[in-house]
Coordinates of C-alpha atoms and ligand atoms in Angstrom, one line a residue:
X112 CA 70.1 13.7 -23.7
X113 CA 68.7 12.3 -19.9
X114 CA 65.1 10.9 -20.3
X115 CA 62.2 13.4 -20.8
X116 CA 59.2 14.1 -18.4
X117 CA 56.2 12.8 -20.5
X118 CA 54.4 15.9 -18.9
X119 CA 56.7 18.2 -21.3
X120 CA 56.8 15.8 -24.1
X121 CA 52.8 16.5 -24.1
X122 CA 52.5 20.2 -22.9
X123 CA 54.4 21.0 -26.5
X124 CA 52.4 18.3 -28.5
X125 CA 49.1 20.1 -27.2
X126 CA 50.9 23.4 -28.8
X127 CA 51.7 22.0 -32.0
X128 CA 48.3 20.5 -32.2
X129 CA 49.8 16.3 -32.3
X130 CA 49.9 13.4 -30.8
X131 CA 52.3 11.3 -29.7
X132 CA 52.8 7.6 -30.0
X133 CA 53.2 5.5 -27.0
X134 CA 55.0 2.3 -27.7
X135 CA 55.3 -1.1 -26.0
X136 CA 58.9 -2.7 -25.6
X137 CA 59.8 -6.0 -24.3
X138 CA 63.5 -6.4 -25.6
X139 CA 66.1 -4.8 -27.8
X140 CA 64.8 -5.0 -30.9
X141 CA 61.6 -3.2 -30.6
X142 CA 63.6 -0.2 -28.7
X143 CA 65.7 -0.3 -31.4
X144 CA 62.9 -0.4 -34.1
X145 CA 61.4 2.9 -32.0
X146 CA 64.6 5.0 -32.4
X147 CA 65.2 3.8 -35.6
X148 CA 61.9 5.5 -36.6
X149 CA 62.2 8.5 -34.5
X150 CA 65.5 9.3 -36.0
X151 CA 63.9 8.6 -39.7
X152 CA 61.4 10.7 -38.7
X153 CA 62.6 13.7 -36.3
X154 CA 59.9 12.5 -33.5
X155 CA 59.9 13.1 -29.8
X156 CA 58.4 9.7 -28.1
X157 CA 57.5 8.0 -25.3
X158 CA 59.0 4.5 -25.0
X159 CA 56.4 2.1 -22.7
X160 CA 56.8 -0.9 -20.7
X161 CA 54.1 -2.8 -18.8
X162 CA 54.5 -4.8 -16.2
X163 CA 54.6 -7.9 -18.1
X164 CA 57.4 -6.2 -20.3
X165 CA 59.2 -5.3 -17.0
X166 CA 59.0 -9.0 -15.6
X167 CA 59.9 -11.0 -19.3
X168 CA 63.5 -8.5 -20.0
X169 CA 64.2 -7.7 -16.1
X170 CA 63.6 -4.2 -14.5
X171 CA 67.8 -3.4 -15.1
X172 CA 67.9 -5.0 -18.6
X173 CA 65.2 -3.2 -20.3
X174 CA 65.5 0.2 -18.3
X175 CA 69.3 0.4 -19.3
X176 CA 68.1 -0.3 -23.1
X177 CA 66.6 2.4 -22.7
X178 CA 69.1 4.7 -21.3
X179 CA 71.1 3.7 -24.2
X180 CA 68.3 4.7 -26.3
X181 CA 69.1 7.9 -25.0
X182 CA 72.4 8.1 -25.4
X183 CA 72.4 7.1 -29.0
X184 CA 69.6 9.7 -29.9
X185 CA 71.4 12.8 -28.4
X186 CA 68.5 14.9 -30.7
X187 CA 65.6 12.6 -29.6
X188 CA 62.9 13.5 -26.3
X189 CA 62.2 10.2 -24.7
X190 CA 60.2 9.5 -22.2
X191 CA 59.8 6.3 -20.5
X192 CA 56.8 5.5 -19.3
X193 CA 55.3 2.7 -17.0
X194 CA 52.3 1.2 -18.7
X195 CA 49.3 0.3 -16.8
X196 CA 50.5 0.3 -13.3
X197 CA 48.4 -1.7 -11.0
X198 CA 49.3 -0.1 -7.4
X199 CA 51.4 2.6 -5.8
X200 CA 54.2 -0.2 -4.9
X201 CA 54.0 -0.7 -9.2
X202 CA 54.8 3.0 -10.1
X203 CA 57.4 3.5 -7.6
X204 CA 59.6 1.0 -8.4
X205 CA 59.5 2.3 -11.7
X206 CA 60.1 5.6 -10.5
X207 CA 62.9 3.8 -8.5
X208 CA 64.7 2.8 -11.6
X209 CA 64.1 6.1 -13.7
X210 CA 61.1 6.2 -15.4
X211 CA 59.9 9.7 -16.2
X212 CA 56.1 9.0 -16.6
X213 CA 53.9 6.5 -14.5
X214 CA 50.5 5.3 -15.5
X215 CA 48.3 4.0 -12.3
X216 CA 45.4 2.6 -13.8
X217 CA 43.3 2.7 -10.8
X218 CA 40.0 2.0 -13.2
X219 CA 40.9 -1.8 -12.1
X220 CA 41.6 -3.4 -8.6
X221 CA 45.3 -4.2 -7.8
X222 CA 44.5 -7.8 -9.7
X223 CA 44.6 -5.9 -12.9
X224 CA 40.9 -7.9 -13.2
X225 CA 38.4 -6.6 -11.1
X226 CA 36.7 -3.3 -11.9
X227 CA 37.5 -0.9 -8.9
X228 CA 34.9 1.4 -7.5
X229 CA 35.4 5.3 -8.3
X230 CA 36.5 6.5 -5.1
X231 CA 39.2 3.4 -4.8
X232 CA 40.6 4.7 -8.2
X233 CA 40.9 8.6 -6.6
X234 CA 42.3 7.3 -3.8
X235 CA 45.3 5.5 -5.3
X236 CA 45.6 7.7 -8.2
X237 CA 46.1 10.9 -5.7
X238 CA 48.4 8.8 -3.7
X239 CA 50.8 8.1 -6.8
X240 CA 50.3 11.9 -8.0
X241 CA 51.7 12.8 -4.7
X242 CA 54.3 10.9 -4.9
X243 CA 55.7 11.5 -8.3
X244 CA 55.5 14.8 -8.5
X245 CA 57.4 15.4 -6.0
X246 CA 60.3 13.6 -7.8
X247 CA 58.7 15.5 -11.2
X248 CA 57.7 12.1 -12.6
X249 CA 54.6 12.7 -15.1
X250 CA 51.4 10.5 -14.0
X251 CA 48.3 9.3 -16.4
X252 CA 45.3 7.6 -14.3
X253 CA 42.1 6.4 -15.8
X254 CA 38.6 6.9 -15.6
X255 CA 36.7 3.9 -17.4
X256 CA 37.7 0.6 -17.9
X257 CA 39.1 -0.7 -21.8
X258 CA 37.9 -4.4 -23.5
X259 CA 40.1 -7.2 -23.6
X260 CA 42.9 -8.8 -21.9
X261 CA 46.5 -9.0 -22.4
X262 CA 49.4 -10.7 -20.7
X263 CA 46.3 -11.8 -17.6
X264 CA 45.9 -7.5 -17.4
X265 CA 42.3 -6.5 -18.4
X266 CA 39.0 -7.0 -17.1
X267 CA 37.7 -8.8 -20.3
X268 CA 34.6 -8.2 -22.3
X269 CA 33.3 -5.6 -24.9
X270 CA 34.8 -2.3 -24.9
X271 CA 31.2 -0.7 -24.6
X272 CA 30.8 -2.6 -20.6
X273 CA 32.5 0.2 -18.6
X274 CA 32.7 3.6 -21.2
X275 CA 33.7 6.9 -19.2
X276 CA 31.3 9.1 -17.6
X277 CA 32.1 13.0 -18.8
X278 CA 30.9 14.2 -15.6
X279 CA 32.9 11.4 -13.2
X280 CA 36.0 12.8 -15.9
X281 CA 36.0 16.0 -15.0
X282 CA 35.6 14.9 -10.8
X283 CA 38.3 12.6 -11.2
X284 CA 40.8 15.1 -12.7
X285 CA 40.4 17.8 -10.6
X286 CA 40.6 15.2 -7.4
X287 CA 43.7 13.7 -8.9
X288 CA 45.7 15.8 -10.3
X289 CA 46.8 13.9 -13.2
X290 CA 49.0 15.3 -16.3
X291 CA 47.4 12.8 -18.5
X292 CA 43.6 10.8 -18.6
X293 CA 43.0 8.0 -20.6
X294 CA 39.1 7.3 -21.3
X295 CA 37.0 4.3 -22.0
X296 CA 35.6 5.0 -25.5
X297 CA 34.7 1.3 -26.7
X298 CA 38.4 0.5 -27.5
X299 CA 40.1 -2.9 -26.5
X300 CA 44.0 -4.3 -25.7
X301 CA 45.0 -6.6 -28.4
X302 CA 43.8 -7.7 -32.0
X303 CA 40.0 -8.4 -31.5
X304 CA 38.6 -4.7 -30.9
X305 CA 35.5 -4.9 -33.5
X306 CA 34.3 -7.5 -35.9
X307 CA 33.7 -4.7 -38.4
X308 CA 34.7 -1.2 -39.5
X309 CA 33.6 0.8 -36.3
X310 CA 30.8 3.5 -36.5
X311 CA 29.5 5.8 -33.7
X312 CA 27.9 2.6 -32.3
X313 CA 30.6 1.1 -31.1
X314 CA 34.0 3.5 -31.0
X315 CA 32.3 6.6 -28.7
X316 CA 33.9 9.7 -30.5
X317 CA 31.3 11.9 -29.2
X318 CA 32.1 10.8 -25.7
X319 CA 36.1 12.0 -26.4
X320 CA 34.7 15.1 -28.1
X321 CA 32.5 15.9 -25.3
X322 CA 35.2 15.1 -22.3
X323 CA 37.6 17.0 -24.6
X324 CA 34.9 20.2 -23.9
X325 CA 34.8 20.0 -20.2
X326 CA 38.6 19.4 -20.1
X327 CA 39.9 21.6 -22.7
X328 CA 43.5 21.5 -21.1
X329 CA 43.9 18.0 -20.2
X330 CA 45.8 15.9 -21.8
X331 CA 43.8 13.1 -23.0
X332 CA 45.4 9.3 -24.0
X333 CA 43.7 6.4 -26.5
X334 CA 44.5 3.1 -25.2
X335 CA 43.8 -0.2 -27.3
X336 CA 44.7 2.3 -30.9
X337 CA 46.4 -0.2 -32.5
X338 CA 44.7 0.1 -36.3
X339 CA 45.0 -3.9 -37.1
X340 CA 45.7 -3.2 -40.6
X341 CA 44.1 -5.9 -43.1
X342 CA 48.1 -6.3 -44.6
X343 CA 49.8 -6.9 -41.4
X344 CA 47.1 -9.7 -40.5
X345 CA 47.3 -10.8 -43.9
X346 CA 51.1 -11.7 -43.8
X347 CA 50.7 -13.3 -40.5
X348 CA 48.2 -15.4 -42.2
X349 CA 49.7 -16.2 -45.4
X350 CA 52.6 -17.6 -43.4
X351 CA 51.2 -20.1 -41.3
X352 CA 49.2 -17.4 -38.4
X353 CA 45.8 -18.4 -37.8
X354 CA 43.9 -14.7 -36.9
X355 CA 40.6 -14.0 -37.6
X356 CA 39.0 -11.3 -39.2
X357 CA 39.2 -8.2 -37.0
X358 CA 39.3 -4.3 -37.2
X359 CA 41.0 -2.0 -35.1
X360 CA 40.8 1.4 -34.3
X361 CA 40.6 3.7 -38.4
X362 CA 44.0 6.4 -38.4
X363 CA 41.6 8.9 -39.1
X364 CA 39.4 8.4 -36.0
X365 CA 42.6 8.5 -34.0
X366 CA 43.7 11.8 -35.8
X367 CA 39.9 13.1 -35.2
X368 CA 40.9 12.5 -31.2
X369 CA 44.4 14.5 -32.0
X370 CA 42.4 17.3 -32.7
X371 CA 40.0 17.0 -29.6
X372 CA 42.4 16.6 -27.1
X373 CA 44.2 13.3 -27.5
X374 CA 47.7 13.5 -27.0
X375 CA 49.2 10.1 -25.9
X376 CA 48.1 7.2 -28.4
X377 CA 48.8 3.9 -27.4
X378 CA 50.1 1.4 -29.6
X379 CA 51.4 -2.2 -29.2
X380 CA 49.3 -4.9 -31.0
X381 CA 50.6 -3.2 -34.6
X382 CA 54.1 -3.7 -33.8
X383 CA 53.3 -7.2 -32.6
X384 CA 51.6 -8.1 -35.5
X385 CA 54.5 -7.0 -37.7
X386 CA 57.4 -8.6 -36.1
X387 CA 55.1 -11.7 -36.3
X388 CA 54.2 -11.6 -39.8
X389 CA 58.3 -11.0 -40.5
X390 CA 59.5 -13.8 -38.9
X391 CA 56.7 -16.3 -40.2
X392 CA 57.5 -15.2 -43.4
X393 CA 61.4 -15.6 -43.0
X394 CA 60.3 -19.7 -41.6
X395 CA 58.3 -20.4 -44.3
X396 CA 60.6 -19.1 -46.9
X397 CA 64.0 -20.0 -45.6
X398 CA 63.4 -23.5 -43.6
X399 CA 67.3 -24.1 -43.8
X400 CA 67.8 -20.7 -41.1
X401 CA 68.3 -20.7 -37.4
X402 CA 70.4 -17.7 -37.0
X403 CA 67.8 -15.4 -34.6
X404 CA 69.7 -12.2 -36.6
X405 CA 68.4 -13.5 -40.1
X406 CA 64.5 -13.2 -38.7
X407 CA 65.1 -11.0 -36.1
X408 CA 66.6 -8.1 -38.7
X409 CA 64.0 -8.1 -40.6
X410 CA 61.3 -8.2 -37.3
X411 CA 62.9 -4.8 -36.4
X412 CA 62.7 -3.2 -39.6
X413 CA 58.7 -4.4 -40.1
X414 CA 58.4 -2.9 -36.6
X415 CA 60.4 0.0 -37.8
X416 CA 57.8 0.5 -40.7
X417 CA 54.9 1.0 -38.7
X418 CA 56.1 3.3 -36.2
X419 CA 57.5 5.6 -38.6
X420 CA 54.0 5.5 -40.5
X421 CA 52.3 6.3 -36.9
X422 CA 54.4 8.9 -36.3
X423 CA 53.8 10.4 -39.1
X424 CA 50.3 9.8 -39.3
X425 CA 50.0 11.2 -35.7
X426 CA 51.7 14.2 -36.5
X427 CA 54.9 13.8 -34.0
X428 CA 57.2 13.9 -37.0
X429 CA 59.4 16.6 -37.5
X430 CA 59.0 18.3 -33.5
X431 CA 61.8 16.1 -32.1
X432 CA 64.2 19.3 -32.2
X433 CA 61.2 22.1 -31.2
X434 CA 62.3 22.2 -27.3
X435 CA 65.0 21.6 -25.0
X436 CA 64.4 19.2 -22.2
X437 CA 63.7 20.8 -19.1
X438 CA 65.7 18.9 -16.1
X439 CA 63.4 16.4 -14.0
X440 CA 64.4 18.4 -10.8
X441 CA 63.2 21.6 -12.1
X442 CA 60.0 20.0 -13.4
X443 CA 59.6 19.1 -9.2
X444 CA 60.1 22.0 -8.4
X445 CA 57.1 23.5 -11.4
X446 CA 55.0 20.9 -9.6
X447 CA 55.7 22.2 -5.9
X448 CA 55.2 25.8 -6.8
X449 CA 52.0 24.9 -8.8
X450 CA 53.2 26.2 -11.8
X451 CA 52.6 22.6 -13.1
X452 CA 50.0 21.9 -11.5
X453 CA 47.4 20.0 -14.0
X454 CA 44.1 20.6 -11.8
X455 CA 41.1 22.0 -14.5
X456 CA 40.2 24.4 -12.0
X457 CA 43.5 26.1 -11.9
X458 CA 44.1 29.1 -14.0
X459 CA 47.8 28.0 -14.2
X460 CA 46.7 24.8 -15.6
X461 CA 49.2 25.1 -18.8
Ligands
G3H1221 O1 48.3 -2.8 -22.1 C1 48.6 -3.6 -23.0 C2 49.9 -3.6 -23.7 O2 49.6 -4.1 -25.0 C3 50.9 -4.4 -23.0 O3 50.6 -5.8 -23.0 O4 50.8 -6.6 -20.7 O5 51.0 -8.1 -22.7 O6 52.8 -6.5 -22.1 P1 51.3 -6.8 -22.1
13P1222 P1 46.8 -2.1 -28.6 O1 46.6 -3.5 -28.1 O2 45.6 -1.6 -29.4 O3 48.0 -1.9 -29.3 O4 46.8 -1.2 -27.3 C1 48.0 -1.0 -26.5 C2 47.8 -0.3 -25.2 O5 46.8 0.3 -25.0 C3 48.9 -0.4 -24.3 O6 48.6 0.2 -23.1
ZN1223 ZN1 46.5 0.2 -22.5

């Protein structure tokens, strides 16, 4: 089946009451790993590159992985997503190629470094909404800045420096028009999110909960919700990795957000961390290989593993066959009649 607007890929997960997973690819292997576990487990999913993914494979490499994806999966929604756009020139080259679902993360300046001010982040945001609906491409902005850095994209720091304000939420939605708002709630990109099992101190679940009540129809999106699990760090490190103790974000806090509003989850630094820990493992066991296949097979099926579990664990299992796609073109045409149209205030909002 053609790719799948994210937009409609979330509009039924906010029905059915689950989230979806939103993974990063870089290359074949973790596309394949994604597919493999969306065909294990009947989930619809939305397949994410960033534009450090899009730069390593090569815009027409990766996105024709993934309309192969497609092809492959006649049963499976897929939507391709670009992750953490930095500017309007970002998102519509995605757009260009095919994507179905842009992120402009206006919360930082085009240097992907610099907190931006709030009416910089309208600005663009509205700009790219305009733009992509029009051509019934789905758009996530956000309000609130994430910890960490990855790739050179992040403004560094705790994730407690820039949490969202529920009030500047609800402002920036309705200016915006976005299908999709991911908020600041103490998480951070990458493996070093909290030196210990977070409490209300330091992963702001109240904050979701109470943005989820001003914004009951919006579709809200966890960034940094990779889990860390103690066993994938442990492999890495009983092979030769050198990571320090470090927790991520608990499953169960994540499924508390599916049931306040979270629909988009955003997960990377798991799948990294397995396809690590396979491949050390594979070196330190079998010195005498150098044929990428017998460490790159069993990198795809760790990967493999830990989607399924999310997708399970997030609920997505199981909908895959629920809908039929609706067309991109008619989806432009939802948004230019404002049956689509995501604004809180409308009555039409979903
Ligand atoms: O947003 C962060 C994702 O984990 C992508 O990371 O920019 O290193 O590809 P990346
Ligand atoms: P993690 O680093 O927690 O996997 O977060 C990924 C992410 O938010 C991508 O946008
Ligand atoms: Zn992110």
């Amino acid at each position: 089946m053609p790719l799948v607007s994210m937009r409609q890929l979330l509009d039924e997960a906010a029905k059915g009451g689950y989230g979806v997973g939103a993974f990063n690819v870089n290359d074949m292997e973790q596309i394949q790993a994604i597919m493999i576990a969306a065909k294990q487990t009947k989930s619809p999913v939305i397949v994410q590159a960033s534009r450090g993914a899009r730069a390593f494979a090569e815009d027409l490499y990766l996105f024709r992985l993934i309309e192969a994806a497609a092809e492959l999966n006649p049963d499976i929604p897929i939507a391709m997503h670009q992750d953490h756009g930095n500017g309007f020139e970002t998102c519509k080259s995605a757009i260009a190629l095919g994507y179905t679902s842009v992120m402009m993360d206006g919360s930082l300046k085009e240097d992907g470094k610099t907190p931006s001010s709030f009416e910089e982040n309208v600005e663009v945001t509205r700009r790219v909404v305009d733009y992509a609906h029009e051509r019934g491409v789905t758009v996530e902005g956000e309000i609130g800045v994430l910890g960490g850095v990855e790739d050179g994209h992040g403004a560094g720091g705790s994730g407690l420096d820039h949490i969202t304000d529920p009030d500047q939420a609800v402002e920036f939605a309705e200016r915006t028009g976005v299908d999709a708002l991911a908020i600041a709630i103490g998480t951070s990109h990458g493996a070093y999110k909290f030196n210990k099992k977070p409490d209300g101190s330091v992963l702001k679940m109240d904050v979701l909960i109470k943005i989820h009540k001003m914004l009951p129809k919006t579709h809200l999106v966890m960034h940094g919700s990779s889990s860390v699990p103690k066993d994938l760090q442990d492999i890495v490190n009983q092979y030769g990795g050198k990571l320090n103790p470090t927790w991520g974000v608990p499953v169960e806090e994540i499924q508390l957000g599916i049931r306040n509003g979270v629909r988009k989850i955003n997960v990377d630094t798991d799948n990294r961390l397995a396809i690590t820990g396979a491949i050390r493992k594979v070196f330190a066991e079998h010195p005498e290989k150098f044929d990428p296949r017998d460490y790159m097979k069993p990198a795809r099926e760790a990967m493999a593993k830990v989607v399924a579990q999310r997708m399970t664990e997030f609920g997505q299992a199981g909908h895959a066959g629920d809908y039929k796609p609706i067309a991109i073109e008619e989806i432009a045409k939802g948004y230019a009649s404002g049956a689509l149209d995501p604004r809180p205030s409308l009555a039409g909002a979903r």
